[in-house]
Coordinates of C-alpha atoms and ligand atoms in Angstrom, one line a residue:
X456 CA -64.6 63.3 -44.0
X457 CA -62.1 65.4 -41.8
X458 CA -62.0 68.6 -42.9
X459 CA -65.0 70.9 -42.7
X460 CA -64.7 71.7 -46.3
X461 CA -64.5 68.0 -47.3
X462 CA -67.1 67.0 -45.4
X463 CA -69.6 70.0 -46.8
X464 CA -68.5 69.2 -50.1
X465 CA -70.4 65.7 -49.9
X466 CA -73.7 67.9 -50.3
X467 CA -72.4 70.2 -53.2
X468 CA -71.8 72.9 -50.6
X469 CA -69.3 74.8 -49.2
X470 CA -67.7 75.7 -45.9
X471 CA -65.8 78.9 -45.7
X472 CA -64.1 81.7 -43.1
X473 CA -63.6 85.2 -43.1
X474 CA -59.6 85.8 -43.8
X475 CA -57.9 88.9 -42.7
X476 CA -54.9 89.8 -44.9
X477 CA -52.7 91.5 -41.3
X478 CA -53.0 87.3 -40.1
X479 CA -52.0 85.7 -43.5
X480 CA -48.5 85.8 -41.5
X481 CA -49.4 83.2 -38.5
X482 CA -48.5 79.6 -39.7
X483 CA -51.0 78.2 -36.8
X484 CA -53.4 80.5 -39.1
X485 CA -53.3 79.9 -42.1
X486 CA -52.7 75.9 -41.6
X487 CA -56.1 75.3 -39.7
X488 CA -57.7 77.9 -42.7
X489 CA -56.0 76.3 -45.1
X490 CA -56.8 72.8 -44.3
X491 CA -60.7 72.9 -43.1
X492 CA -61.8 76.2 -45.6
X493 CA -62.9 76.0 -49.1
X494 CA -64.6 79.2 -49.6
X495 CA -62.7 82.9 -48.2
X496 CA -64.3 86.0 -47.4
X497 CA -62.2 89.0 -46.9
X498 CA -62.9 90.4 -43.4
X499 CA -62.5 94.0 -44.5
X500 CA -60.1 94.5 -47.8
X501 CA -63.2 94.5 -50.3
X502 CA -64.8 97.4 -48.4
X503 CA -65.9 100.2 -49.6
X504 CA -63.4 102.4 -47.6
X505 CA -60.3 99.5 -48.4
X506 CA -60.8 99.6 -52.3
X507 CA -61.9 103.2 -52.9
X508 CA -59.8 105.3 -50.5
X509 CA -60.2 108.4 -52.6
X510 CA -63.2 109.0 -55.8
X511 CA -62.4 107.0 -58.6
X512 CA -58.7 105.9 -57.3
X513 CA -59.0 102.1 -56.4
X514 CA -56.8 100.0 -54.2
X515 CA -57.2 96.6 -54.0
X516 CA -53.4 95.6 -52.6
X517 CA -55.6 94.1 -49.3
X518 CA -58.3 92.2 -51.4
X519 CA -56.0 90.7 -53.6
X520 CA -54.0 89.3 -50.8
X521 CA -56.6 87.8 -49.3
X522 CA -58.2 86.7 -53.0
X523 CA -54.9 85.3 -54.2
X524 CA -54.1 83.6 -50.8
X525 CA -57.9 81.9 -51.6
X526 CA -57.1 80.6 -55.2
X527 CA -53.4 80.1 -54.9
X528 CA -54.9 77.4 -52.3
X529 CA -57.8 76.3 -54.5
X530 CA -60.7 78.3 -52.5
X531 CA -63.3 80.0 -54.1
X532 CA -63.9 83.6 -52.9
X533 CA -67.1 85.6 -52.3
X534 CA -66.8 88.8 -52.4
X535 CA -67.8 91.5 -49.3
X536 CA -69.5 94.0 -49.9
X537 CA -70.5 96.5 -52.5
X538 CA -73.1 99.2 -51.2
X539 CA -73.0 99.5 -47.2
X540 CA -74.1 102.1 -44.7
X541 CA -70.9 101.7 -43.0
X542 CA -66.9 101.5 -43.5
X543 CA -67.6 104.0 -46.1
X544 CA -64.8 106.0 -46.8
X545 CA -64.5 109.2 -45.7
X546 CA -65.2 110.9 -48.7
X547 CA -68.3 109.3 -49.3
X548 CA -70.1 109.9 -45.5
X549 CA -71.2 112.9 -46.4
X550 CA -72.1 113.0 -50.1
X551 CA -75.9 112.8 -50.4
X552 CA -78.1 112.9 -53.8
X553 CA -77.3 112.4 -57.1
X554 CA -73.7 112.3 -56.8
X555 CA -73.5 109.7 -54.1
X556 CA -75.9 107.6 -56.2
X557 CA -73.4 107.9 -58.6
X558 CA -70.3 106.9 -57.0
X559 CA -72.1 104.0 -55.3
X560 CA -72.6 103.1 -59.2
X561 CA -69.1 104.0 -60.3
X562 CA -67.7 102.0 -57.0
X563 CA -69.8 98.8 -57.8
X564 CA -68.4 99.1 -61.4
X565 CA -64.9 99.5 -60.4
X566 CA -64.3 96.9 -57.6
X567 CA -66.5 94.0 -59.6
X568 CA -65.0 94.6 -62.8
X569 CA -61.6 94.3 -61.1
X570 CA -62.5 90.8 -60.0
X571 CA -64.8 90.0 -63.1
X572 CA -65.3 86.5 -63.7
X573 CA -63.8 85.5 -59.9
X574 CA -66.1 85.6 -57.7
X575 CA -68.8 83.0 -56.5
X576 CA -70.9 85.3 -55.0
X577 CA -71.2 88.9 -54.3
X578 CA -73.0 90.7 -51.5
X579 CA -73.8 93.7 -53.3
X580 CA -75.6 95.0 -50.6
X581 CA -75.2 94.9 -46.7
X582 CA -77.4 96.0 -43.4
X583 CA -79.9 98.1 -45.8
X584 CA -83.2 96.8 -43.1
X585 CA -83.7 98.7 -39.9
X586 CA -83.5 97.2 -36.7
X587 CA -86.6 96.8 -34.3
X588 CA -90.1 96.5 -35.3
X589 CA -90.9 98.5 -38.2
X590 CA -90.0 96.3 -41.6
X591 CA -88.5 99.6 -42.9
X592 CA -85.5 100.2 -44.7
X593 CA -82.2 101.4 -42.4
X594 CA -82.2 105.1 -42.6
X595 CA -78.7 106.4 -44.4
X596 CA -76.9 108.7 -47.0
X597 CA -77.6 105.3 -49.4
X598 CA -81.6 105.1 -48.3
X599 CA -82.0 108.6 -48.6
X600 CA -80.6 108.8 -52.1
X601 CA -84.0 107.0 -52.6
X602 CA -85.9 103.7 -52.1
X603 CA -84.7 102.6 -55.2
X604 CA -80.9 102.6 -54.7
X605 CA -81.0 98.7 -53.4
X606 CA -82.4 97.6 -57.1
X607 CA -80.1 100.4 -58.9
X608 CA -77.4 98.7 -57.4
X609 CA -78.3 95.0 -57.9
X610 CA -78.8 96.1 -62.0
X611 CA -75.3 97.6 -62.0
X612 CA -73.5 94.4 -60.1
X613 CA -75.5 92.3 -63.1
X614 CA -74.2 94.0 -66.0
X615 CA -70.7 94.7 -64.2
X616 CA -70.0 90.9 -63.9
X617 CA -72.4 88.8 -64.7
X618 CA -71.0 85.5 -63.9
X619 CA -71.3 86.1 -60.0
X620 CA -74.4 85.3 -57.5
X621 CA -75.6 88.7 -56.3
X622 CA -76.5 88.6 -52.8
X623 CA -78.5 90.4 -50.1
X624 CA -76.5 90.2 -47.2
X625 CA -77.8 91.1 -43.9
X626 CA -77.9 90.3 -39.9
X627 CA -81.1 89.9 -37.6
X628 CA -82.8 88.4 -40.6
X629 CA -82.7 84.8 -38.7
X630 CA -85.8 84.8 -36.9
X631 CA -88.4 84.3 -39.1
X632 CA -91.2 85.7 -36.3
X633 CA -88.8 89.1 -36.7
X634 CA -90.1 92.2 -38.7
X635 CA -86.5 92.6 -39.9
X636 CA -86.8 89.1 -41.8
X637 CA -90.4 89.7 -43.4
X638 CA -88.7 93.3 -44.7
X639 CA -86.2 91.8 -46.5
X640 CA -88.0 88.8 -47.3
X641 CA -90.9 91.3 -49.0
X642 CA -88.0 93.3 -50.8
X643 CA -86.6 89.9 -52.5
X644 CA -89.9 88.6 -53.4
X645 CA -91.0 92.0 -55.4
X646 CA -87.7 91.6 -56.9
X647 CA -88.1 88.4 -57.9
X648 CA -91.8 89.7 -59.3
X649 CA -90.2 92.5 -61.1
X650 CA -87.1 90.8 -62.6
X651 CA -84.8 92.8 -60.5
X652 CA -81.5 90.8 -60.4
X653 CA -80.8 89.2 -57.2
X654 CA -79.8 85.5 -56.6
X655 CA -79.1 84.8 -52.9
X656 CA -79.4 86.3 -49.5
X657 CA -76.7 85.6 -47.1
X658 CA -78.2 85.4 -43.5
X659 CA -74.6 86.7 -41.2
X660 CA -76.3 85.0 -38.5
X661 CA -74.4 86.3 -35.6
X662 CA -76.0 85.0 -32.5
X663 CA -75.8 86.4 -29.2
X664 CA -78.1 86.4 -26.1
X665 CA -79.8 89.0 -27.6
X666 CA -80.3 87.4 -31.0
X667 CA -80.5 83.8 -30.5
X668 CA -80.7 80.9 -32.8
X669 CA -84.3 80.4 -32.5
X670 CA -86.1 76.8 -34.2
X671 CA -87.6 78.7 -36.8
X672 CA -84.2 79.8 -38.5
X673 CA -84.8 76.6 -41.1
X674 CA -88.2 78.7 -41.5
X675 CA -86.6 81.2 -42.9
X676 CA -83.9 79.5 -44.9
X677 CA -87.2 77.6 -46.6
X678 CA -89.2 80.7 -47.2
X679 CA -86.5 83.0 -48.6
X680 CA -85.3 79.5 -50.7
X681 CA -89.0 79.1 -51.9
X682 CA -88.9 82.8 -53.5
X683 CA -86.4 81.2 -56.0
X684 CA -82.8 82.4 -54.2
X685 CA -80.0 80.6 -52.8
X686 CA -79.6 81.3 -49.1
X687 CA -75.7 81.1 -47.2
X688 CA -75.0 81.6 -44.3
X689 CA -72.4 84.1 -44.4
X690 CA -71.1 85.2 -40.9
X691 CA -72.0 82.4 -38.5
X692 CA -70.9 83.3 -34.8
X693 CA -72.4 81.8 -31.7
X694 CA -71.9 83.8 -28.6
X695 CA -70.3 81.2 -26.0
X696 CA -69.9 78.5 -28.8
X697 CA -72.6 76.0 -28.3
X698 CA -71.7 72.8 -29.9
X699 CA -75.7 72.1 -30.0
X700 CA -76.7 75.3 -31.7
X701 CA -74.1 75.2 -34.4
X702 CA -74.9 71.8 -35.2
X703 CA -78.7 73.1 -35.6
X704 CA -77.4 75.6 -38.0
X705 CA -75.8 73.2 -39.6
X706 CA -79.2 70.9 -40.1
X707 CA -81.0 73.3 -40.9
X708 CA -78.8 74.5 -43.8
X709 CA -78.3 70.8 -45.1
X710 CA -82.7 70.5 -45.0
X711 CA -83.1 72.9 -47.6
X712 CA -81.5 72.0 -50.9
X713 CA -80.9 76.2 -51.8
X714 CA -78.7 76.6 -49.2
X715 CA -75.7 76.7 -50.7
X716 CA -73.1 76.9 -48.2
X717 CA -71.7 78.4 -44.5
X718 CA -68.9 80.6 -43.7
X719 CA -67.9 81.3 -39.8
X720 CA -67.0 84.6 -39.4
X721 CA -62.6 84.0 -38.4
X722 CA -60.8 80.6 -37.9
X723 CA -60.0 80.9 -33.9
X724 CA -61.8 82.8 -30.8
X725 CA -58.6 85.2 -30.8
X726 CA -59.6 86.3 -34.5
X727 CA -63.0 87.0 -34.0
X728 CA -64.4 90.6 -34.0
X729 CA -66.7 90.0 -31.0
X730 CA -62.9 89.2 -29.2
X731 CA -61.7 86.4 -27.6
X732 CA -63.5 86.0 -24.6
X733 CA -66.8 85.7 -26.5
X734 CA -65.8 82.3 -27.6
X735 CA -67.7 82.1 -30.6
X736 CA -66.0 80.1 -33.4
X737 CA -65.2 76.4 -33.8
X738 CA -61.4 76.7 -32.8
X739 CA -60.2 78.1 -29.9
X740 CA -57.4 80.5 -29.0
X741 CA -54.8 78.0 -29.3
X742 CA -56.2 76.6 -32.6
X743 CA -57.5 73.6 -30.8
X744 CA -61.0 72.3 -32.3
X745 CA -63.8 72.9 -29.5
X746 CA -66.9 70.7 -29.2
X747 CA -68.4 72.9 -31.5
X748 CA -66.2 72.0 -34.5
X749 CA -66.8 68.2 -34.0
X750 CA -70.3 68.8 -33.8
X751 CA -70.3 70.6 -37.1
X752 CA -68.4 68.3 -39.0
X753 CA -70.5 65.5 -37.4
X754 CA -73.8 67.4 -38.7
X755 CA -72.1 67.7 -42.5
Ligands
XIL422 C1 -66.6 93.4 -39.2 C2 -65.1 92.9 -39.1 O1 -65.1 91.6 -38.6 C3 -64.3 93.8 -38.2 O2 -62.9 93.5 -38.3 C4 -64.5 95.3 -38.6 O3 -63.8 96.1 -37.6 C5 -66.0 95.6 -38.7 O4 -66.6 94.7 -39.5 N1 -71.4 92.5 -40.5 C6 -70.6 92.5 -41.6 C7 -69.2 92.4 -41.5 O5 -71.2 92.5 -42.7 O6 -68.5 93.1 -42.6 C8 -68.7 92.9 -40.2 O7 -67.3 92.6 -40.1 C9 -69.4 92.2 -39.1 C10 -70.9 92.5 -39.1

């Protein structure tokens, strides 16, 4: 095949990018997105702060751009993200209690039933694990609503549309020798024992020097995959680009049957968020494909 889309497509999976609605302008663009991409995620228009800028007033101007930019060139879209520590918008930072558990419910209800019945897959919630060594959850207005607001959320996402995947989305969750990982690997499992809905976890896997790919990655793909979840890889960067390591993550998506698909995080180096010079996606600033985009479509 010669498109990365094509080529995942042989496997009953996907290849996608993040789209950012300001770039839907630049032909070079949206010709490489349109051509190798089959699945969109908006960077940032399906936010929290981008669809509910005041309580209970939604705009979705920025995440229908992006969604009807997706369809219009027969992409499927998941959609980013529901319940989230950060971009909140500024009414929401400081609400605490019972009425921020509330609109986190009333928000969930309003941006998915907007986009009921068009959505693959929705990470309902994002970055909810701390960093570092304790397993624990990330402390936050959300956490400290209660332990309970991750499941009160994935029930509302169920009823609000039930035709999408509901995901787990979350970074650092790679390394299966990490106490990050075995937190959120413990939280989908008692899920999965209690009948809380929840269908996939999206591993952002954003590598850098100080998280690398590490060989156990298809570990963890396996184990979360055995608890009866798909597994995507939902932000894929590579710090410096290596052609080798993507095409790892590439294998060891394609060895475990549940994983469902991979989205890089932007089309070229000049639209990533970790800037340019950090050379981490499969097309370079020019739009030229780098090493590392031959050796992922090789590995597909
Ligand atoms: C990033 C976007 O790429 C930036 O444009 C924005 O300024 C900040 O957010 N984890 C996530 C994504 O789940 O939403 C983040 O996207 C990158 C880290």
């Amino acid at each position: 095949e010669s498109t990365l889309g094509a080529a995942a497509a042989q496997s009953g999976r996907y290849f996608g990018t993040a789209i950012a609605s300001g770039r839907l302008g630049d032909s070079q663009y949206t010709t490489i997105a349109n051509r190798e991409f089959n699945m969109v995620t908006a960077e940032n228009e399906m936010k929290m702060d981008a669809t509910e800028p005041n309580p209970g007033q939604f705009n979705f101007s920025g995440g229908d751009r992006v969604y009807n930019w997706a369809v219009q060139n027969g992409k499927r879209v998941r959609g980013h993200t529901l319940a989230w520590h950060s971009q909140q918008p500024n009414w929401m930072r400081p609400m605490e209690g019972s009425s921020l558990r509330q609109a986190m419910i009333n928000h969930i209800n309003g941006v998915m039933g907007h986009y009921k019945g068009k959505i693959y897959a929705w990470d309902v919630v994002n970055e909810a694990f701390a960093d570092g060594n304790s397993g624990g959850r990330r402390d936050s207005n959300l956490q400290r609503t209660g332990n309970d607001w991750i499941e009160v959320a994935f029930r509302t996402a169920r009823a609000a549309d039930p035709a999408a995947k509901l995901c787990y989305n979350d970074y650092n969750i790679d390394n299966w020798s990490w106490a990050k990982t075995q937190g959120v690997y413990n939280m989908v499992r008692d899920f999965k024992a209690r009948g809380v809905p929840i269908d996939c976890v999206g591993l952002q896997s954003h590598f850098n020097s100080n998280s690398p790919y590490n060989s156990n990655y298809r570990t963890t793909i396996q184990s979360f995959a055995a608890l009866g979840v798909d597994v995507q890889i939902t932000e894929l960067d590579i710090q410096g680009g290596s052609a080798t390591t993507y095409a790892n993550v590439v294998n060891d998506c394609l060895a475990v049957p549940r994983c469902t698909g991979i989205t890089v995080w932007g089309v070229r180096d000049s639209d990533s968020w970790l800037g340019a010079g950090a050379a981490p996606l499969l097309f370079d600033s020019n739009g030229n494909k780098k090493p590392a985009y031959t050796a992922v479509l090789n590995a597909l």
